[in-house]
Amino acid sequence: MKLAKRVLNVQPSPTMAVDAKANAMRAQGVDVVNFGVGQPDFDTPKHICQAAKDAIDQGFTRYTPADGIPELKKAVCDKFKRDNNLDYKPEQVIINVGGKHSFYELAQAVFQAGDEVISPAPYWVSYPAMVTLAEATPVCVPTKEANGFKLTLAELEGAITPNSRALVLNSPSNPTGSAYTKEELLPLAELCVKRGLLIISDEMYEAILFDGLKFTSVASLSPEIYKNTLTLNGVSKSHAMTGWRIGYMAGPTEIIKACAKIQSQSTSNPTSIAQKAALAALNGPQDEVAANCREFEKRRNYIVERLGKIAGISCYLPQGAFYVFPNFSAYYGKKFGDRVIKGSLDMADYLLEAGHVAVVPGIAFGDDACMRFSYATSLAEIGKGLDRVEKALAQLS
């Protein structure tokens, strides 16, 4: 059977693959500490679950408008105004089947063969794949740990060509946890406007920031930047609603309408019940969001301290999200028996098989020197997992 070239050019999500392998081992009775999956370990707040139950009881189980129910689109507009000082109208907003769906539709709507899409590396694993599926070319620009894994103006200038169509920014970042300040974002955004590049601002981890850092939404920087920016967000990470699959996107009306057209011919509407739950998430109390963030900060402090004590490992202190991206390259070239650890793929396999610890290899994010650990799990589980990592590394020679 012959498959289309577009599907042959991409690989399955490595984060999902790691999670599946860890779950398969658990099903066989193996005690695996899973640092692989990027989702909060907290339960969805009760008032959100109750809204979903009420929707079912009220028979809200049929089709909705393909681009989302009006009251949820209004709630998104209210959220942008309240939290980000952004004025969006409902026709500038689309409700998607999760944040990944937002980016996929956007790529399908605005990219085509010959376009180049710039993304700092390390990047979220799905950006290059979705750009490739749109027949465009991902341009991944390596960043430096010394700069907080953040794209500099000089690095952006060096990556722009006549074919450049857009810049993708993810702050706070998956996988590094780095977050841009207003002062860091402004020159990047101004250059994009000057050179005619769209700005795709993935703000999914907005609510998870540490050390009192204030979040800046790119579109809020100036009227010109606002017109040039697509803002992507959702309730998955902020409200522990990953499985509910609700993301949202706002930007120029023409692009949002194009995405809605694609959605109407693909998934149709996001799940009606999940939309009612998301409405309760955005309009209801935010106490648990803040409490979860405080817990993530405690975990961040602990995991960074522990990793820093392991010989040969350096670990950037994340400013947000719930990931660390430590450098394991000092252990590459070492052996376990007759097996050589050549890079992050080998290291991830080794830690899972020998240490029963699941992590995601950094090469999936464009940086083979590092490994991604999600600390969206309890302090006790983090401690147990790091004990195993230390033991496994000590067995290498």
Tab-separated table of C-alpha atoms in Angstrom:
chain	number	residue	atom	x	y	z
A	1	MET	CA	0.000	0.000	0.000
A	2	LYS	CA	1.358	3.417	-0.963
A	3	LEU	CA	1.213	6.198	1.626
A	4	ALA	CA	1.296	9.941	0.983
A	5	LYS	CA	4.730	11.562	1.198
A	6	ARG	CA	3.502	13.991	3.864
A	7	VAL	CA	2.997	11.219	6.411
A	8	LEU	CA	6.294	9.538	5.527
A	9	ASN	CA	8.130	12.768	6.332
A	10	VAL	CA	7.056	12.902	9.987
A	11	GLN	CA	7.492	10.656	13.002
A	12	PRO	CA	5.018	9.860	15.804
A	13	SER	CA	5.183	12.146	18.834
A	14	PRO	CA	8.176	11.003	20.928
A	15	THR	CA	6.583	12.182	24.166
A	16	MET	CA	3.559	9.988	23.528
A	17	ALA	CA	5.858	7.110	22.562
A	18	VAL	CA	7.787	7.364	25.843
A	19	ASP	CA	4.556	7.486	27.827
A	20	ALA	CA	3.182	4.457	25.976
A	21	LYS	CA	6.349	2.441	26.640
A	22	ALA	CA	6.324	3.392	30.320
A	23	ASN	CA	2.647	2.443	30.643
A	24	ALA	CA	3.287	-0.886	28.901
A	25	MET	CA	6.022	-1.688	31.419
A	26	ARG	CA	3.717	-0.702	34.274
A	27	ALA	CA	1.043	-3.008	32.879
A	28	GLN	CA	3.594	-5.816	33.164
A	29	GLY	CA	4.111	-5.015	36.839
A	30	VAL	CA	7.269	-2.900	36.512
A	31	ASP	CA	7.448	0.108	38.863
A	32	VAL	CA	8.312	2.955	36.453
A	33	VAL	CA	8.810	6.575	37.516
A	34	ASN	CA	7.403	8.553	34.602
A	35	PHE	CA	9.035	11.932	33.946
A	36	GLY	CA	7.945	11.712	30.308
A	37	VAL	CA	4.399	12.930	29.979
A	38	GLY	CA	3.699	16.666	30.025
A	39	GLN	CA	0.484	16.950	31.958
A	40	PRO	CA	-0.412	18.144	35.456
A	41	ASP	CA	-0.924	15.370	37.982
A	42	PHE	CA	-3.646	17.372	39.741
A	43	ASP	CA	-7.328	16.583	39.307
A	44	THR	CA	-9.470	18.935	37.246
A	45	PRO	CA	-11.119	21.352	39.733
A	46	LYS	CA	-14.504	20.157	40.946
A	47	HIS	CA	-16.503	23.166	39.735
A	48	ILE	CA	-15.263	22.475	36.203
A	49	CYS	CA	-16.244	18.813	36.395
A	50	GLN	CA	-19.631	19.839	37.762
A	51	ALA	CA	-20.185	22.123	34.769
A	52	ALA	CA	-19.592	19.147	32.482
A	53	LYS	CA	-22.028	16.996	34.483
A	54	ASP	CA	-24.608	19.761	34.322
A	55	ALA	CA	-24.150	19.983	30.551
A	56	ILE	CA	-24.895	16.275	30.218
A	57	ASP	CA	-27.929	16.497	32.514
A	58	GLN	CA	-29.209	19.432	30.475
A	59	GLY	CA	-28.814	17.539	27.207
A	60	PHE	CA	-26.016	19.729	25.876
A	61	THR	CA	-24.657	16.824	23.850
A	62	ARG	CA	-25.310	17.829	20.240
A	63	TYR	CA	-23.330	19.676	17.610
A	64	THR	CA	-22.264	23.232	18.371
A	65	PRO	CA	-20.960	25.876	15.961
A	66	ALA	CA	-17.805	24.432	14.398
A	67	ASP	CA	-15.559	27.191	15.772
A	68	GLY	CA	-16.947	27.020	19.327
A	69	ILE	CA	-19.968	28.144	21.330
A	70	PRO	CA	-20.468	31.944	21.508
A	71	GLU	CA	-20.342	32.101	25.301
A	72	LEU	CA	-16.950	30.355	25.386
A	73	LYS	CA	-15.555	32.642	22.701
A	74	LYS	CA	-16.727	35.605	24.766
A	75	ALA	CA	-15.079	34.105	27.869
A	76	VAL	CA	-11.830	33.830	25.916
A	77	CYS	CA	-12.107	37.488	24.904
A	78	ASP	CA	-12.762	38.425	28.541
A	79	LYS	CA	-9.742	36.379	29.651
A	80	PHE	CA	-7.467	38.108	27.145
A	81	LYS	CA	-8.674	41.517	28.327
A	82	ARG	CA	-8.448	40.668	32.015
A	83	ASP	CA	-5.101	38.899	32.010
A	84	ASN	CA	-3.247	40.287	28.995
A	85	ASN	CA	-4.798	43.692	28.224
A	86	LEU	CA	-5.724	42.423	24.755
A	87	ASP	CA	-8.887	43.416	22.933
A	88	TYR	CA	-10.208	40.594	20.776
A	89	LYS	CA	-13.692	40.264	19.316
A	90	PRO	CA	-15.444	36.874	19.163
A	91	GLU	CA	-14.932	36.717	15.397
A	92	GLN	CA	-11.170	36.850	16.078
A	93	VAL	CA	-11.346	33.732	18.262
A	94	ILE	CA	-11.630	30.026	17.480
A	95	ILE	CA	-12.061	27.183	19.959
A	96	ASN	CA	-9.958	24.169	19.007
A	97	VAL	CA	-9.596	20.537	20.009
A	98	GLY	CA	-6.574	21.310	22.209
A	99	GLY	CA	-3.604	23.602	21.714
A	100	LYS	CA	-1.927	21.191	19.276
A	101	HIS	CA	-4.997	21.437	17.054
A	102	SER	CA	-4.705	25.236	17.063
A	103	PHE	CA	-1.182	25.131	15.648
A	104	TYR	CA	-2.027	22.399	13.141
A	105	GLU	CA	-4.949	24.349	11.690
A	106	LEU	CA	-2.904	27.536	11.606
A	107	ALA	CA	-0.112	25.791	9.716
A	108	GLN	CA	-2.594	24.381	7.214
A	109	ALA	CA	-4.219	27.791	6.754
A	110	VAL	CA	-1.140	29.976	6.207
A	111	PHE	CA	1.873	27.835	5.201
A	112	GLN	CA	2.645	26.165	1.897
A	113	ALA	CA	5.530	24.798	-0.158
A	114	GLY	CA	8.423	27.265	-0.275
A	115	ASP	CA	7.615	28.918	3.056
A	116	GLU	CA	10.098	28.808	5.921
A	117	VAL	CA	8.934	28.837	9.540
A	118	ILE	CA	11.490	29.832	12.175
A	119	SER	CA	11.494	28.284	15.626
A	120	PRO	CA	14.118	28.521	18.383
A	121	ALA	CA	15.591	25.178	19.385
A	122	PRO	CA	14.948	23.485	21.755
A	123	TYR	CA	11.370	23.541	20.475
A	124	TRP	CA	8.164	21.711	21.264
A	125	VAL	CA	8.319	18.415	19.383
A	126	SER	CA	5.280	18.983	17.148
A	127	TYR	CA	6.180	22.366	15.631
A	128	PRO	CA	8.521	21.046	12.903
A	129	ALA	CA	6.261	18.089	12.151
A	130	MET	CA	3.168	20.242	11.663
A	131	VAL	CA	5.094	22.725	9.516
A	132	THR	CA	6.293	19.789	7.402
A	133	LEU	CA	2.739	18.448	7.068
A	134	ALA	CA	1.798	21.854	5.632
A	135	GLU	CA	4.576	21.291	3.019
A	136	ALA	CA	6.590	24.210	4.399
A	137	THR	CA	10.147	24.065	5.758
A	138	PRO	CA	10.912	24.265	9.498
A	139	VAL	CA	13.986	26.382	10.265
A	140	CYS	CA	15.201	25.531	13.749
A	141	VAL	CA	17.639	28.023	15.274
A	142	PRO	CA	19.843	26.633	18.073
A	143	THR	CA	19.872	28.693	21.270
A	144	LYS	CA	22.340	28.637	24.155
A	145	GLU	CA	21.808	27.553	27.750
A	146	ALA	CA	23.938	30.555	28.740
A	147	ASN	CA	21.192	32.776	27.256
A	148	GLY	CA	18.440	30.864	29.025
A	149	PHE	CA	17.641	28.952	25.819
A	150	LYS	CA	16.140	32.183	24.443
A	151	LEU	CA	16.376	33.430	20.869
A	152	THR	CA	18.483	36.564	20.493
A	153	LEU	CA	17.877	39.336	17.986
A	154	ALA	CA	21.106	38.480	16.149
A	155	GLU	CA	20.110	34.803	15.902
A	156	LEU	CA	16.706	35.751	14.496
A	157	GLU	CA	18.214	38.178	11.987
A	158	GLY	CA	20.592	35.483	10.816
A	159	ALA	CA	17.757	33.030	10.203
A	160	ILE	CA	15.476	35.298	8.148
A	161	THR	CA	15.473	34.787	4.376
A	162	PRO	CA	13.151	35.988	1.594
A	163	ASN	CA	11.151	32.785	2.159
A	164	SER	CA	10.594	33.340	5.886
A	165	ARG	CA	6.890	33.348	6.697
A	166	ALA	CA	6.614	33.179	10.500
A	167	LEU	CA	8.374	32.982	13.864
A	168	VAL	CA	7.120	30.564	16.499
A	169	LEU	CA	7.657	31.569	20.129
A	170	ASN	CA	6.706	29.428	23.126
A	171	SER	CA	6.951	31.194	26.484
A	172	PRO	CA	7.123	29.674	29.054
A	173	SER	CA	8.802	26.963	27.020
A	174	ASN	CA	8.296	23.282	26.587
A	175	PRO	CA	10.907	21.740	27.042
A	176	THR	CA	13.253	24.221	28.757
A	177	GLY	CA	10.916	26.192	31.031
A	178	SER	CA	12.509	29.451	29.868
A	179	ALA	CA	10.291	32.540	29.707
A	180	TYR	CA	10.836	35.791	27.830
A	181	THR	CA	10.532	39.177	29.492
A	182	LYS	CA	8.821	42.125	27.825
A	183	GLU	CA	12.233	43.634	27.104
A	184	GLU	CA	13.392	40.432	25.388
A	185	LEU	CA	10.233	40.014	23.324
A	186	LEU	CA	9.918	43.552	21.989
A	187	PRO	CA	12.940	43.644	19.623
A	188	LEU	CA	12.128	40.187	18.257
A	189	ALA	CA	8.524	41.156	17.576
A	190	GLU	CA	9.473	44.498	16.041
A	191	LEU	CA	11.883	42.776	13.663
A	192	CYS	CA	9.134	40.354	12.618
A	193	VAL	CA	6.819	43.264	11.811
A	194	LYS	CA	9.583	45.023	9.892
A	195	ARG	CA	10.399	41.906	7.847
A	196	GLY	CA	6.795	40.801	7.312
A	197	LEU	CA	6.841	37.659	9.457
A	198	LEU	CA	3.794	36.414	11.326
A	199	ILE	CA	4.361	35.835	15.034
A	200	ILE	CA	2.868	32.652	16.458
A	201	SER	CA	2.876	33.017	20.236
A	202	ASP	CA	2.194	29.745	22.063
A	203	GLU	CA	1.211	30.813	25.576
A	204	MET	CA	-0.108	27.497	26.878
A	205	TYR	CA	2.000	27.675	30.062
A	206	GLU	CA	1.166	31.305	30.848
A	207	ALA	CA	-0.300	30.476	34.271
A	208	ILE	CA	2.783	28.565	35.441
A	209	LEU	CA	5.497	31.144	36.193
A	210	PHE	CA	7.911	31.276	39.104
A	211	ASP	CA	9.899	33.729	41.214
A	212	GLY	CA	7.349	36.508	40.724
A	213	LEU	CA	8.038	36.767	36.984
A	214	LYS	CA	5.314	38.719	35.171
A	215	PHE	CA	3.946	37.194	31.979
A	216	THR	CA	3.932	39.253	28.784
A	217	SER	CA	1.694	38.341	25.866
A	218	VAL	CA	3.452	39.218	22.597
A	219	ALA	CA	0.367	40.769	20.994
A	220	SER	CA	0.141	43.320	23.829
A	221	LEU	CA	3.444	44.978	22.928
A	222	SER	CA	2.102	47.402	20.294
A	223	PRO	CA	-0.820	47.853	17.876
A	224	GLU	CA	1.397	46.847	14.929
A	225	ILE	CA	2.595	43.681	16.686
A	226	TYR	CA	-0.996	42.859	17.684
A	227	LYS	CA	-2.050	42.871	14.022
A	228	ASN	CA	0.807	40.541	13.161
A	229	THR	CA	0.360	37.972	15.963
A	230	LEU	CA	-1.573	34.759	16.460
A	231	THR	CA	-2.026	34.026	20.167
A	232	LEU	CA	-2.480	30.368	21.133
A	233	ASN	CA	-3.573	29.214	24.582
A	234	GLY	CA	-5.886	26.742	26.283
A	235	VAL	CA	-7.076	25.221	29.532
A	236	SER	CA	-5.050	21.993	29.398
A	237	LYS	CA	-2.059	22.973	31.522
A	238	SER	CA	-3.505	25.827	33.565
A	239	HIS	CA	-6.595	23.976	34.765
A	240	ALA	CA	-5.378	20.352	34.641
A	241	MET	CA	-7.640	19.598	31.686
A	242	THR	CA	-5.329	17.860	29.212
A	243	GLY	CA	-7.829	15.122	28.364
A	244	TRP	CA	-10.701	17.550	27.846
A	245	ARG	CA	-9.007	18.780	24.634
A	246	ILE	CA	-9.880	22.464	24.563
A	247	GLY	CA	-7.499	25.057	23.169
A	248	TYR	CA	-8.184	28.458	21.702
A	249	MET	CA	-6.553	30.890	19.327
A	250	ALA	CA	-6.997	34.579	18.558
A	251	GLY	CA	-5.644	36.818	15.829
A	252	PRO	CA	-6.458	38.505	12.528
A	253	THR	CA	-10.035	37.750	11.487
A	254	GLU	CA	-9.062	36.528	8.011
A	255	ILE	CA	-6.738	33.873	9.417
A	256	ILE	CA	-9.178	32.790	12.126
A	257	LYS	CA	-11.929	32.383	9.513
A	258	ALA	CA	-9.586	30.262	7.400
A	259	CYS	CA	-8.859	28.031	10.394
A	260	ALA	CA	-12.591	27.754	11.106
A	261	LYS	CA	-13.129	26.616	7.520
A	262	ILE	CA	-10.567	23.847	7.978
A	263	GLN	CA	-12.107	22.874	11.307
A	264	SER	CA	-15.585	22.674	9.806
A	265	GLN	CA	-14.294	20.166	7.263
A	266	SER	CA	-12.180	18.103	9.667
A	267	THR	CA	-13.118	17.708	13.331
A	268	SER	CA	-16.169	19.970	13.241
A	269	ASN	CA	-16.859	21.387	16.707
A	270	PRO	CA	-14.854	20.664	19.862
A	271	THR	CA	-16.769	18.424	22.261
A	272	SER	CA	-19.852	20.250	23.492
A	273	ILE	CA	-19.470	19.057	27.093
A	274	ALA	CA	-15.788	20.002	27.228
A	275	GLN	CA	-16.636	23.489	25.987
A	276	LYS	CA	-19.017	23.987	28.913
A	277	ALA	CA	-16.280	22.783	31.249
A	278	ALA	CA	-13.806	25.239	29.696
A	279	LEU	CA	-16.339	28.021	30.166
A	280	ALA	CA	-16.427	27.241	33.889
A	281	ALA	CA	-12.618	27.113	33.935
A	282	LEU	CA	-12.203	30.595	32.448
A	283	ASN	CA	-15.086	32.280	34.282
A	284	GLY	CA	-14.828	30.515	37.623
A	285	PRO	CA	-12.448	30.790	40.584
A	286	GLN	CA	-8.722	30.571	39.819
A	287	ASP	CA	-7.539	29.622	43.313
A	288	GLU	CA	-6.495	26.107	42.335
A	289	VAL	CA	-4.545	27.402	39.330
A	290	ALA	CA	-2.448	29.558	41.650
A	291	ALA	CA	-2.089	26.780	44.233
A	292	ASN	CA	-0.904	24.327	41.593
A	293	CYS	CA	1.664	26.851	40.387
A	294	ARG	CA	3.067	27.176	43.904
A	295	GLU	CA	3.382	23.395	44.117
A	296	PHE	CA	5.154	23.257	40.756
A	297	GLU	CA	7.624	25.860	42.013
A	298	LYS	CA	8.475	23.686	45.036
A	299	ARG	CA	9.046	20.728	42.747
A	300	ARG	CA	11.180	22.804	40.392
A	301	ASN	CA	13.412	23.892	43.247
A	302	TYR	CA	13.826	20.315	44.448
A	303	ILE	CA	14.512	18.662	41.079
A	304	VAL	CA	17.015	21.329	40.004
A	305	GLU	CA	18.853	21.052	43.327
A	306	ARG	CA	19.021	17.258	43.062
A	307	LEU	CA	20.135	17.242	39.425
A	308	GLY	CA	22.798	19.832	40.224
A	309	LYS	CA	24.374	17.433	42.698
A	310	ILE	CA	24.891	14.696	40.097
A	311	ALA	CA	28.431	14.818	38.732
A	312	GLY	CA	28.647	15.969	35.126
A	313	ILE	CA	25.075	17.277	34.823
A	314	SER	CA	24.193	20.942	34.360
A	315	CYS	CA	20.604	22.106	34.654
A	316	TYR	CA	19.154	25.489	33.703
A	317	LEU	CA	16.744	26.882	36.323
A	318	PRO	CA	13.334	27.032	34.599
A	319	GLN	CA	11.238	30.173	34.966
A	320	GLY	CA	7.940	28.487	34.178
A	321	ALA	CA	6.062	25.423	32.871
A	322	PHE	CA	6.859	22.104	34.607
A	323	TYR	CA	9.944	20.792	32.830
A	324	VAL	CA	13.681	20.727	33.355
A	325	PHE	CA	16.089	20.165	30.478
A	326	PRO	CA	19.378	19.007	32.018
A	327	ASN	CA	22.520	18.375	29.959
A	328	PHE	CA	23.585	14.702	30.108
A	329	SER	CA	26.264	14.838	27.408
A	330	ALA	CA	29.084	14.201	29.902
A	331	TYR	CA	27.855	10.607	30.028
A	332	TYR	CA	27.810	10.056	26.266
A	333	GLY	CA	30.475	7.622	25.169
A	334	LYS	CA	30.258	5.703	28.448
A	335	LYS	CA	29.352	2.018	28.503
A	336	PHE	CA	27.091	-0.363	30.368
A	337	GLY	CA	28.503	-3.770	29.598
A	338	ASP	CA	29.093	-3.791	25.836
A	339	ARG	CA	26.503	-1.104	25.246
A	340	VAL	CA	27.650	2.453	24.389
A	341	ILE	CA	25.546	5.512	25.231
A	342	LYS	CA	25.909	7.532	22.022
A	343	GLY	CA	23.290	10.231	22.596
A	344	SER	CA	19.972	11.179	24.173
A	345	LEU	CA	18.030	8.324	22.525
A	346	ASP	CA	20.417	5.757	23.986
A	347	MET	CA	20.370	7.507	27.347
A	348	ALA	CA	16.559	7.534	27.482
A	349	ASP	CA	16.433	3.821	26.599
A	350	TYR	CA	19.083	3.036	29.189
A	351	LEU	CA	17.376	4.960	31.998
A	352	LEU	CA	14.063	3.266	31.231
A	353	GLU	CA	15.411	-0.247	30.930
A	354	ALA	CA	18.097	-0.170	33.644
A	355	GLY	CA	16.656	2.430	35.989
A	356	HIS	CA	12.915	2.143	35.303
A	357	VAL	CA	12.775	5.913	34.795
A	358	ALA	CA	10.995	7.397	31.764
A	359	VAL	CA	12.362	10.648	30.298
A	360	VAL	CA	12.179	12.151	26.806
A	361	PRO	CA	15.385	12.350	24.741
A	362	GLY	CA	16.470	15.885	23.957
A	363	ILE	CA	16.963	15.127	20.278
A	364	ALA	CA	13.160	15.148	19.966
A	365	PHE	CA	13.306	18.850	20.876
A	366	GLY	CA	16.324	19.665	18.718
A	367	ASP	CA	19.059	19.325	21.364
A	368	ASP	CA	20.718	15.930	21.661
A	369	ALA	CA	22.824	16.965	24.662
A	370	CYS	CA	19.820	17.174	26.984
A	371	MET	CA	16.943	15.145	28.401
A	372	ARG	CA	13.493	16.447	29.292
A	373	PHE	CA	12.097	15.655	32.719
A	374	SER	CA	8.492	16.598	33.517
A	375	TYR	CA	8.108	17.288	37.225
A	376	ALA	CA	4.328	17.110	37.069
A	377	THR	CA	4.402	14.411	39.705
A	378	SER	CA	4.764	14.269	43.490
A	379	LEU	CA	7.923	15.238	45.357
A	380	ALA	CA	8.149	11.674	46.636
A	381	GLU	CA	8.023	10.288	43.106
A	382	ILE	CA	10.584	12.855	41.908
A	383	GLY	CA	12.931	11.833	44.723
A	384	LYS	CA	12.526	8.134	43.952
A	385	GLY	CA	13.133	8.725	40.249
A	386	LEU	CA	16.277	10.782	40.796
A	387	ASP	CA	17.662	8.145	43.166
A	388	ARG	CA	17.303	5.687	40.300
A	389	VAL	CA	18.903	8.070	37.792
A	390	GLU	CA	21.912	8.522	40.083
A	391	LYS	CA	22.264	4.772	40.528
A	392	ALA	CA	21.970	4.076	36.796
A	393	LEU	CA	24.531	6.728	35.876
A	394	ALA	CA	26.950	5.389	38.476
A	395	GLN	CA	26.859	1.997	36.721
A	396	LEU	CA	28.257	3.474	33.496
A	397	SER	CA	31.976	3.236	32.864
